[in-house]
XYZ file of C-alpha atoms in Angstrom:
559
model
C 0.000 -0.002 0.001
C 1.350 3.423 -0.951
C 2.076 5.814 1.868
C -0.186 8.841 1.913
C 0.746 12.469 1.506
C 1.950 14.067 4.764
C -1.078 15.992 5.988
C 0.800 18.352 8.303
C 2.944 19.848 5.541
C -0.007 20.348 3.216
C -2.056 22.118 5.872
C 0.883 24.374 6.770
C 1.385 25.326 3.144
C -2.313 25.995 2.659
C -2.333 28.189 5.733
C 0.408 30.300 4.180
C -1.521 30.730 0.915
C -5.210 31.283 1.732
C -7.524 31.059 -1.229
C -5.081 29.064 -3.336
C -4.970 25.315 -3.853
C -1.856 23.701 -2.385
C -1.690 20.143 -3.636
C -5.002 18.637 -2.603
C -5.766 21.169 0.136
C -7.729 24.371 -0.375
C -7.762 26.956 2.382
C -10.941 29.035 1.914
C -10.840 32.323 3.853
C -13.656 32.358 6.438
C -14.748 28.831 5.522
C -11.892 26.544 6.650
C -10.107 23.714 4.899
C -11.407 21.599 2.022
C -9.504 18.324 1.595
C -9.806 16.651 -1.817
C -9.974 12.911 -2.412
C -6.740 11.060 -1.755
C -4.660 9.318 0.887
C -2.994 11.292 3.674
C -0.831 10.310 6.588
C -0.257 11.607 10.115
C 3.066 10.483 11.626
C 3.053 12.566 14.815
C 0.627 14.314 17.120
C -1.230 16.959 15.186
C -3.973 19.501 15.941
C -6.178 21.002 13.233
C -7.672 24.244 14.508
C -9.832 25.321 11.568
C -13.025 23.901 10.139
C -12.470 20.921 7.836
C -14.563 19.576 4.962
C -13.546 16.212 3.531
C -14.575 15.436 -0.009
C -15.602 11.847 -0.794
C -12.610 9.549 -1.170
C -10.402 11.062 1.549
C -8.462 8.527 3.652
C -6.257 9.618 6.587
C -3.800 7.115 8.049
C -2.899 7.955 11.659
C 0.250 6.160 12.753
C 0.468 4.148 15.949
C 1.238 6.395 18.911
C 0.019 9.527 17.107
C -3.128 11.550 17.829
C -4.963 13.677 15.268
C -7.018 16.327 17.060
C -9.673 18.561 15.540
C -10.857 21.684 17.369
C -13.105 23.222 14.708
C -15.937 21.751 12.689
C -15.418 18.471 10.815
C -17.633 17.290 7.987
C -17.433 14.055 6.022
C -19.840 11.617 4.423
C -20.708 8.348 6.196
C -17.794 6.462 4.612
C -14.338 5.230 5.702
C -12.006 8.149 6.487
C -9.629 7.156 9.286
C -7.189 4.248 9.204
C -4.109 3.211 11.117
C -3.490 2.352 14.742
C -3.343 5.972 15.930
C -6.078 7.932 17.634
C -8.493 10.590 16.383
C -9.805 13.119 18.904
C -12.989 15.093 18.174
C -13.900 15.682 21.809
C -13.042 19.404 21.792
C -14.264 20.038 18.250
C -17.530 21.604 17.139
C -18.650 18.316 15.586
C -22.126 17.407 16.792
C -21.787 13.637 16.331
C -19.199 11.096 15.242
C -19.999 8.362 12.735
C -18.548 4.848 13.149
C -18.472 4.642 9.357
C -15.519 7.076 9.461
C -13.500 4.252 11.060
C -14.716 1.558 8.668
C -18.027 0.338 10.085
C -20.312 -1.052 7.406
C -23.917 -1.279 8.565
C -25.997 -4.131 7.234
C -23.082 -6.428 6.359
C -22.687 -9.362 8.773
C -19.224 -10.052 7.341
C -17.871 -6.793 8.794
C -17.007 -6.572 12.477
C -18.041 -3.049 13.457
C -16.719 -3.326 17.011
C -13.321 -1.598 16.406
C -15.028 1.247 14.567
C -17.612 1.738 17.308
C -14.899 1.728 19.968
C -12.856 4.293 18.031
C -15.872 6.536 17.509
C -16.800 6.386 21.203
C -13.233 7.276 22.173
C -13.131 10.143 19.659
C -16.355 11.959 20.525
C -19.027 12.211 23.204
C -21.894 11.442 20.825
C -21.927 8.637 18.265
C -24.744 8.530 15.704
C -25.888 5.321 14.033
C -28.012 4.883 10.934
C -31.135 2.701 10.958
C -29.368 -0.572 10.135
C -27.523 -3.496 11.727
C -24.019 -3.063 13.160
C -22.529 -6.518 13.745
C -20.017 -6.874 16.567
C -17.842 -9.844 17.506
C -17.684 -9.151 21.261
C -19.209 -6.967 23.954
C -19.177 -3.235 23.273
C -17.756 -1.777 26.504
C -18.344 1.857 27.433
C -16.138 3.049 30.268
C -15.426 6.661 29.294
C -17.651 9.294 30.954
C -20.096 11.482 29.090
C -20.672 9.157 26.134
C -23.912 8.990 24.133
C -24.907 6.508 21.423
C -27.841 7.773 19.395
C -29.814 5.440 17.143
C -32.656 6.219 14.778
C -35.570 4.659 12.948
C -36.018 4.530 9.201
C -37.824 2.714 6.414
C -36.572 0.231 3.856
C -38.524 -2.063 1.555
C -41.811 -0.998 3.070
C -40.805 -1.900 6.628
C -39.562 0.081 9.593
C -35.862 -0.247 10.350
C -33.992 0.639 13.528
C -30.402 1.016 14.652
C -29.312 -2.406 15.900
C -26.187 -3.646 17.625
C -26.013 -7.350 16.768
C -23.643 -9.598 18.722
C -22.434 -12.501 16.586
C -21.747 -14.932 19.445
C -23.888 -16.885 21.902
C -22.163 -15.778 25.112
C -21.366 -12.352 26.490
C -23.399 -9.158 26.724
C -24.133 -6.932 23.740
C -23.265 -3.718 25.624
C -21.617 -3.207 29.004
C -21.594 0.223 30.617
C -19.083 0.621 33.436
C -16.081 -1.379 34.669
C -15.990 -5.043 35.627
C -15.282 -4.289 39.299
C -16.096 -1.583 41.835
C -13.459 1.126 41.151
C -13.615 2.456 44.707
C -17.065 3.857 45.398
C -19.579 6.095 43.605
C -17.054 8.931 43.265
C -15.089 6.775 40.827
C -18.051 5.303 38.905
C -18.438 6.066 35.196
C -20.843 8.996 34.702
C -23.222 10.420 32.141
C -23.745 7.537 29.709
C -26.791 7.827 27.410
C -28.093 5.136 25.067
C -31.091 6.120 22.976
C -33.262 4.378 20.380
C -31.304 1.169 19.865
C -32.082 -2.507 19.529
C -29.641 -4.878 21.226
C -29.721 -8.284 19.549
C -27.620 -11.320 18.728
C -27.366 -13.256 15.469
C -27.244 -16.696 17.123
C -29.178 -18.379 19.920
C -28.057 -17.278 23.361
C -25.832 -19.592 25.409
C -27.517 -21.338 28.350
C -26.359 -20.811 31.908
C -26.017 -17.959 34.335
C -28.002 -17.619 37.543
C -31.201 -15.618 37.634
C -29.717 -13.549 40.483
C -26.724 -12.349 38.433
C -28.128 -12.687 34.942
C -26.792 -14.660 32.020
C -25.739 -13.115 28.695
C -27.574 -9.788 28.548
C -28.564 -7.158 26.051
C -27.385 -4.345 28.338
C -25.361 -4.698 31.531
C -24.753 -1.546 33.567
C -22.565 -1.565 36.663
C -20.760 0.988 38.787
C -22.296 3.912 36.924
C -23.830 7.251 37.938
C -26.236 9.672 36.240
C -26.958 7.549 33.175
C -30.010 7.419 30.915
C -31.228 4.512 28.817
C -34.203 5.384 26.658
C -36.214 3.688 23.918
C -34.088 0.549 23.924
C -35.139 -2.946 22.847
C -33.299 -6.046 24.047
C -34.161 -9.277 22.245
C -33.288 -12.958 22.627
C -30.937 -12.850 25.623
C -30.871 -14.625 28.973
C -31.387 -11.207 30.587
C -32.674 -8.116 28.856
C -31.113 -5.573 31.228
C -28.883 -6.038 34.293
C -28.310 -3.154 36.735
C -25.704 -3.493 39.487
C -24.161 -0.656 41.443
C -26.084 1.948 39.427
C -26.763 5.334 41.040
C -29.203 8.132 40.116
C -29.993 6.711 36.702
C -33.018 6.208 34.462
C -34.505 3.457 32.314
C -37.345 4.862 30.198
C -39.510 3.105 27.626
C -37.171 0.123 27.352
C -38.376 -3.331 26.334
C -37.153 -6.915 26.446
C -38.393 -9.937 24.522
C -37.575 -13.633 24.296
C -39.044 -16.087 21.789
C -36.286 -18.612 21.038
C -34.664 -21.370 23.112
C -31.013 -21.255 24.067
C -28.186 -22.614 21.948
C -28.530 -26.134 23.347
C -32.224 -26.121 22.439
C -33.246 -27.921 25.607
C -34.315 -25.157 27.954
C -34.503 -27.510 30.929
C -34.096 -25.394 34.038
C -33.336 -22.314 31.955
C -34.571 -18.880 32.965
C -35.112 -15.473 31.439
C -35.232 -12.128 33.250
C -36.387 -9.018 31.474
C -35.004 -6.506 34.004
C -32.611 -7.636 36.741
C -31.827 -5.172 39.520
C -28.968 -7.018 41.184
C -28.841 -6.064 44.868
C -25.625 -7.910 45.689
C -23.244 -4.955 45.238
C -22.231 -3.225 48.493
C -20.549 0.100 47.777
C -21.506 2.037 50.901
C -25.061 3.130 50.006
C -28.352 1.603 51.130
C -28.869 -0.905 48.327
C -27.170 -2.667 45.468
C -28.418 0.226 43.321
C -29.416 3.714 44.471
C -32.058 6.103 43.142
C -32.862 3.996 40.113
C -35.915 5.188 38.154
C -37.607 2.705 35.811
C -40.469 4.220 33.794
C -42.820 2.640 31.242
C -40.687 -0.411 30.513
C -42.128 -3.657 29.131
C -41.118 -7.307 28.815
C -42.792 -10.344 27.274
C -42.194 -13.767 25.775
C -43.551 -15.421 22.657
C -42.801 -18.244 20.286
C -41.414 -21.404 21.902
C -38.514 -20.307 24.158
C -38.708 -23.472 26.335
C -38.119 -21.616 29.584
C -38.489 -23.170 33.019
C -39.014 -19.726 34.528
C -39.359 -16.215 33.174
C -39.491 -13.057 35.299
C -40.418 -9.580 34.168
C -38.540 -7.615 36.849
C -36.361 -9.326 39.457
C -35.089 -7.481 42.550
C -32.974 -9.822 44.711
C -31.031 -8.753 47.797
C -30.653 -5.090 48.690
C -33.300 -3.506 46.476
C -33.524 -0.129 48.236
C -34.195 3.128 46.399
C -35.828 1.729 43.273
C -38.853 3.401 41.673
C -40.679 1.099 39.248
C -43.441 2.998 37.431
C -45.953 1.754 34.834
C -43.971 -1.431 34.284
C -45.680 -3.877 31.911
C -45.238 -7.622 31.482
C -47.070 -10.270 29.474
C -46.996 -14.054 29.060
C -44.368 -14.996 31.635
C -44.291 -17.155 34.752
C -43.674 -14.216 37.115
C -44.288 -10.499 36.787
C -42.272 -8.764 39.512
C -40.238 -10.737 42.071
C -38.806 -8.950 45.114
C -36.584 -11.151 47.294
C -35.158 -9.421 50.347
C -32.664 -9.802 53.166
C -34.594 -11.407 56.027
C -31.864 -14.007 56.418
C -29.319 -11.305 57.354
C -31.104 -10.474 60.605
C -30.124 -7.162 62.172
C -27.127 -6.385 59.969
C -26.505 -2.939 58.465
C -27.418 -4.367 55.091
C -30.746 -5.709 56.379
C -31.537 -2.335 57.970
C -30.850 -0.225 54.894
C -31.243 -2.535 51.929
C -34.970 -3.308 51.900
C -36.485 0.164 52.137
C -37.737 2.840 49.764
C -39.133 0.512 47.094
C -42.006 2.010 45.107
C -43.967 0.010 42.516
C -46.605 2.135 40.816
C -49.282 1.055 38.319
C -47.678 -2.141 37.017
C -49.541 -4.152 34.367
C -48.786 -7.855 34.808
C -50.782 -9.813 32.254
C -51.104 -13.526 31.485
C -49.062 -14.606 34.508
C -48.624 -18.364 34.891
C -47.120 -18.481 38.413
C -47.322 -15.239 40.414
C -47.854 -11.654 39.350
C -46.174 -9.867 42.252
C -43.998 -11.761 44.742
C -42.627 -10.126 47.892
C -40.500 -12.592 49.782
C -38.091 -12.578 52.722
C -38.270 -8.846 53.419
C -36.161 -7.828 56.385
C -37.855 -6.430 59.514
C -36.721 -3.018 58.245
C -38.340 -3.470 54.843
C -40.605 -0.677 53.563
C -42.442 -1.287 50.274
C -45.273 0.622 48.577
C -47.299 -0.878 45.735
C -49.936 1.344 44.100
C -52.653 0.333 41.623
C -51.330 -2.992 40.317
C -53.199 -4.752 37.510
C -52.571 -8.506 37.543
C -54.272 -11.156 35.418
C -53.455 -14.834 35.931
C -53.891 -17.801 33.596
C -54.914 -21.393 34.508
C -52.347 -23.112 36.715
C -51.114 -19.974 38.464
C -50.349 -19.904 42.165
C -51.411 -16.341 42.954
C -51.783 -12.820 41.646
C -49.962 -11.452 44.716
C -47.735 -13.704 46.825
C -46.198 -12.364 50.045
C -44.233 -14.776 52.191
C -41.571 -15.290 54.851
C -40.772 -11.710 55.700
C -41.550 -8.657 57.766
C -41.242 -4.914 57.680
C -44.105 -2.837 56.329
C -45.688 -3.447 52.921
C -48.676 -1.439 51.685
C -50.684 -2.340 48.587
C -53.091 0.458 47.685
C -55.796 0.104 45.062
C -55.396 -2.076 42.019
C -57.169 -4.888 40.200
C -56.626 -8.643 40.346
C -58.298 -10.512 37.487
C -58.817 -14.234 38.093
C -61.758 -15.336 35.995
C -59.485 -16.558 33.169
C -57.816 -18.925 35.620
C -61.082 -19.935 37.268
C -62.973 -20.542 34.034
C -60.029 -22.621 32.787
C -60.124 -24.920 35.804
C -57.451 -23.145 37.844
C -57.448 -22.399 41.548
C -55.217 -19.332 41.888
C -55.288 -17.110 44.949
C -55.796 -13.381 44.605
C -53.747 -12.320 47.659
C -51.738 -15.214 49.080
C -49.714 -14.390 52.201
C -47.755 -16.955 54.219
C -45.623 -16.282 57.306
C -45.643 -12.554 56.572
C -45.794 -9.575 58.915
C -46.750 -5.966 58.370
C -48.931 -6.386 55.258
C -51.538 -3.696 54.559
C -53.929 -4.035 51.607
C -56.294 -1.107 51.031
C -58.872 -0.652 48.281
C -57.788 -3.644 46.181
C -60.422 -5.077 43.797
C -60.355 -8.865 43.292
C -62.435 -10.196 40.407
C -63.301 -13.805 39.569
C -60.793 -15.625 41.777
C -61.721 -19.027 43.208
C -59.559 -18.204 46.235
C -59.652 -14.407 46.558
C -57.697 -13.886 49.808
C -55.780 -16.450 51.838
C -53.517 -15.671 54.810
C -51.591 -18.326 56.721
C -49.317 -17.695 59.692
C -49.475 -13.912 59.225
C -49.394 -11.179 61.865
C -49.849 -7.428 62.146
C -51.912 -7.172 58.961
C -54.695 -4.946 57.626
C -56.885 -6.256 54.799
C -59.540 -4.001 53.197
C -60.675 -5.430 49.856
C -63.602 -5.639 47.432
C -64.238 -9.150 46.096
C -66.631 -9.950 43.256
C -67.271 -13.251 41.463
C -69.984 -12.821 38.821
C -70.164 -16.559 38.093
C -66.954 -18.192 39.321
C -67.594 -20.748 42.072
C -65.033 -20.236 44.821
C -63.173 -23.157 46.388
C -62.789 -21.389 49.748
C -64.188 -18.433 51.653
C -63.777 -15.023 50.032
C -61.278 -14.270 52.810
C -59.714 -17.190 54.658
C -57.270 -16.980 57.582
C -55.283 -19.733 59.280
C -52.999 -19.337 62.322
C -52.956 -15.550 62.040
C -52.441 -13.063 64.856
C -53.279 -9.381 65.313
C -54.911 -8.089 62.188
C -58.017 -6.510 60.720
C -60.257 -7.679 57.887
C -62.796 -5.488 56.119
C -64.279 -7.219 53.075
C -66.963 -6.230 50.591
C -68.042 -9.533 49.015
C -70.495 -9.696 46.097
C -71.252 -11.951 43.154
C -73.582 -14.531 41.705
C -75.952 -16.551 43.855
C -74.051 -18.686 46.392
C -70.665 -18.455 44.612
C -68.751 -18.356 47.939
C -69.024 -21.065 50.643
C -68.380 -18.392 53.298
C -67.690 -14.692 53.377
C -64.828 -14.603 55.922
C -63.538 -17.754 57.554
C -61.068 -18.050 60.408
C -59.936 -21.612 59.885
C -59.177 -23.500 63.100
C -58.706 -22.187 66.632
C -55.227 -20.697 66.114
C -56.352 -17.271 64.845
C -56.066 -14.647 67.574
C -56.659 -10.927 68.013
C -58.311 -10.502 64.609
C -60.979 -7.830 64.097
C -63.421 -8.709 61.301
C -65.971 -6.354 59.688
C -68.539 -8.225 57.540
C -71.266 -5.648 56.951
C -70.150 -5.558 53.303
C -70.666 -9.291 52.750
C -73.735 -9.761 50.551
C -75.567 -12.850 51.857
C -76.950 -13.568 48.361
C -73.412 -14.381 47.203
C -72.844 -16.792 50.112
C -73.954 -20.420 50.135
C -76.154 -20.649 53.223
C -76.739 -16.892 53.228
C -76.102 -14.592 56.173
C -75.309 -17.475 58.523
C -72.067 -18.062 56.649
C -70.975 -14.439 56.334
C -68.445 -15.050 59.131
C -67.293 -18.494 60.206
C -64.907 -19.276 63.077
C -63.420 -22.724 62.651
C -66.583 -24.503 61.506
C -69.034 -22.448 63.515
C -70.963 -19.451 62.122
C -70.548 -16.261 64.145
C -74.106 -14.977 64.534
C -73.606 -11.911 66.699
C -71.283 -8.939 66.867
C -68.719 -8.922 69.634
C -65.970 -11.194 70.840
C -65.458 -14.738 69.628
C -62.453 -16.270 71.294
C -59.764 -13.562 71.320
C -61.199 -12.085 68.109
C -63.792 -9.370 67.482
C -66.662 -9.253 64.980
C -68.567 -6.202 63.735
C -71.271 -5.823 61.102
C -72.831 -9.206 61.841
C -76.568 -9.265 61.074
C -78.493 -11.987 62.845
């Protein structure tokens, strides 16, 4: 290959003769430098201070160890410009965006590895713009420099919508990783200000099996040890985990989606799992949780096709989940919607005190759930969780719409709708609210429709249940509200439905329920088999008068 013309000498000569062509360089007074087609070389560090326009066909070879810096404007078509092992620096220029095509990326050609070009563009400028096409990469694209933005776009080709896609050509590994592999020494050293916008993160082959649900297998996007980042309008398809967040502080996920329709590379799927959004709480970097001030707005995850998954979870929050705000999250056709698994096993440790608070789940839509819509498990005694207006619909074979078990703290579920008639009409027996060995649960204003087992509490204490239950035609397999071995709680139930669809209104099963106050004025006797006599049943005996029964208290009983 012929060596190019020394660029430095040409630019110096052009500077000395403005308005005249010097070789292939034209210095235009007031307009900058126009560089004609040809090959140029840079053998030492060089800074170009004026504006530069490159005509089509310009190639600049930057030698190893050399840096070519531009401080003015830089314009070139989306074609190869830079070559060589040296570095190009546009960070202090007036260029709005860098194009990976300048370093040799070829979108839409799976034979071309665009990873080196993307890495060079990210190093050269704070904003990298992609066209609406596929950029194939041979390994994970790692972003560790602060203040970087990758901007995709949508387009149209052949009558169909196209998007900017990063396509990993291997089964293992993540498509994109933001942040370092290890904690660099606390939030002050985390990577800052990363923005990814309007991209699809995909892979060209089936994903490799393996990887625990708690840490996430090969992912579309993995973010760790990062601060003040934004991820918007992203799509992550056909990975073991759509998004993994670990050690992420004051950052945002907005309108991001994940999807899985294909089995893993081994095709078996036995024991395999998929997580749409994993908020890994295992990192301990001195703040309350494994992430801190993480805002997740209007994100969605679903499955389709035949992925052969043993378990699929929309959003998974294991460990120290403190300071997460999950708003208008949507999930469809998965085993579990949102799973929160806390730190009860850590007792009175600092982590247990700080790591299970300040969790807010607002207006989630969890549709076609085949195991449990919302699971809250093993919360520490210091846990504080607020759930507002959930919509959960279960399919036949589900366990429960809401499952709370083996934990404490204070959890409040306010409003919302649990839809169970699809399960009931299909022969299922799902519970609406299913709580086992849980303390501090408050449910206020929740509407439960068409469940064969609307509310069931076992071994619970310090609870407050205020619900509206309605079964138009679904025959319940238990009382509308059924308690077993519970202590210190209140139950206020409005129970309506078709004639005799519930065997009892509220039932305290056995003699082990204590200090429970029950209000049954809202139980419609027409919906109860046996009528008013079965509005409230203690063990197997109807409670026919207001007042004490055992250590419990009844109000609203009509003789």
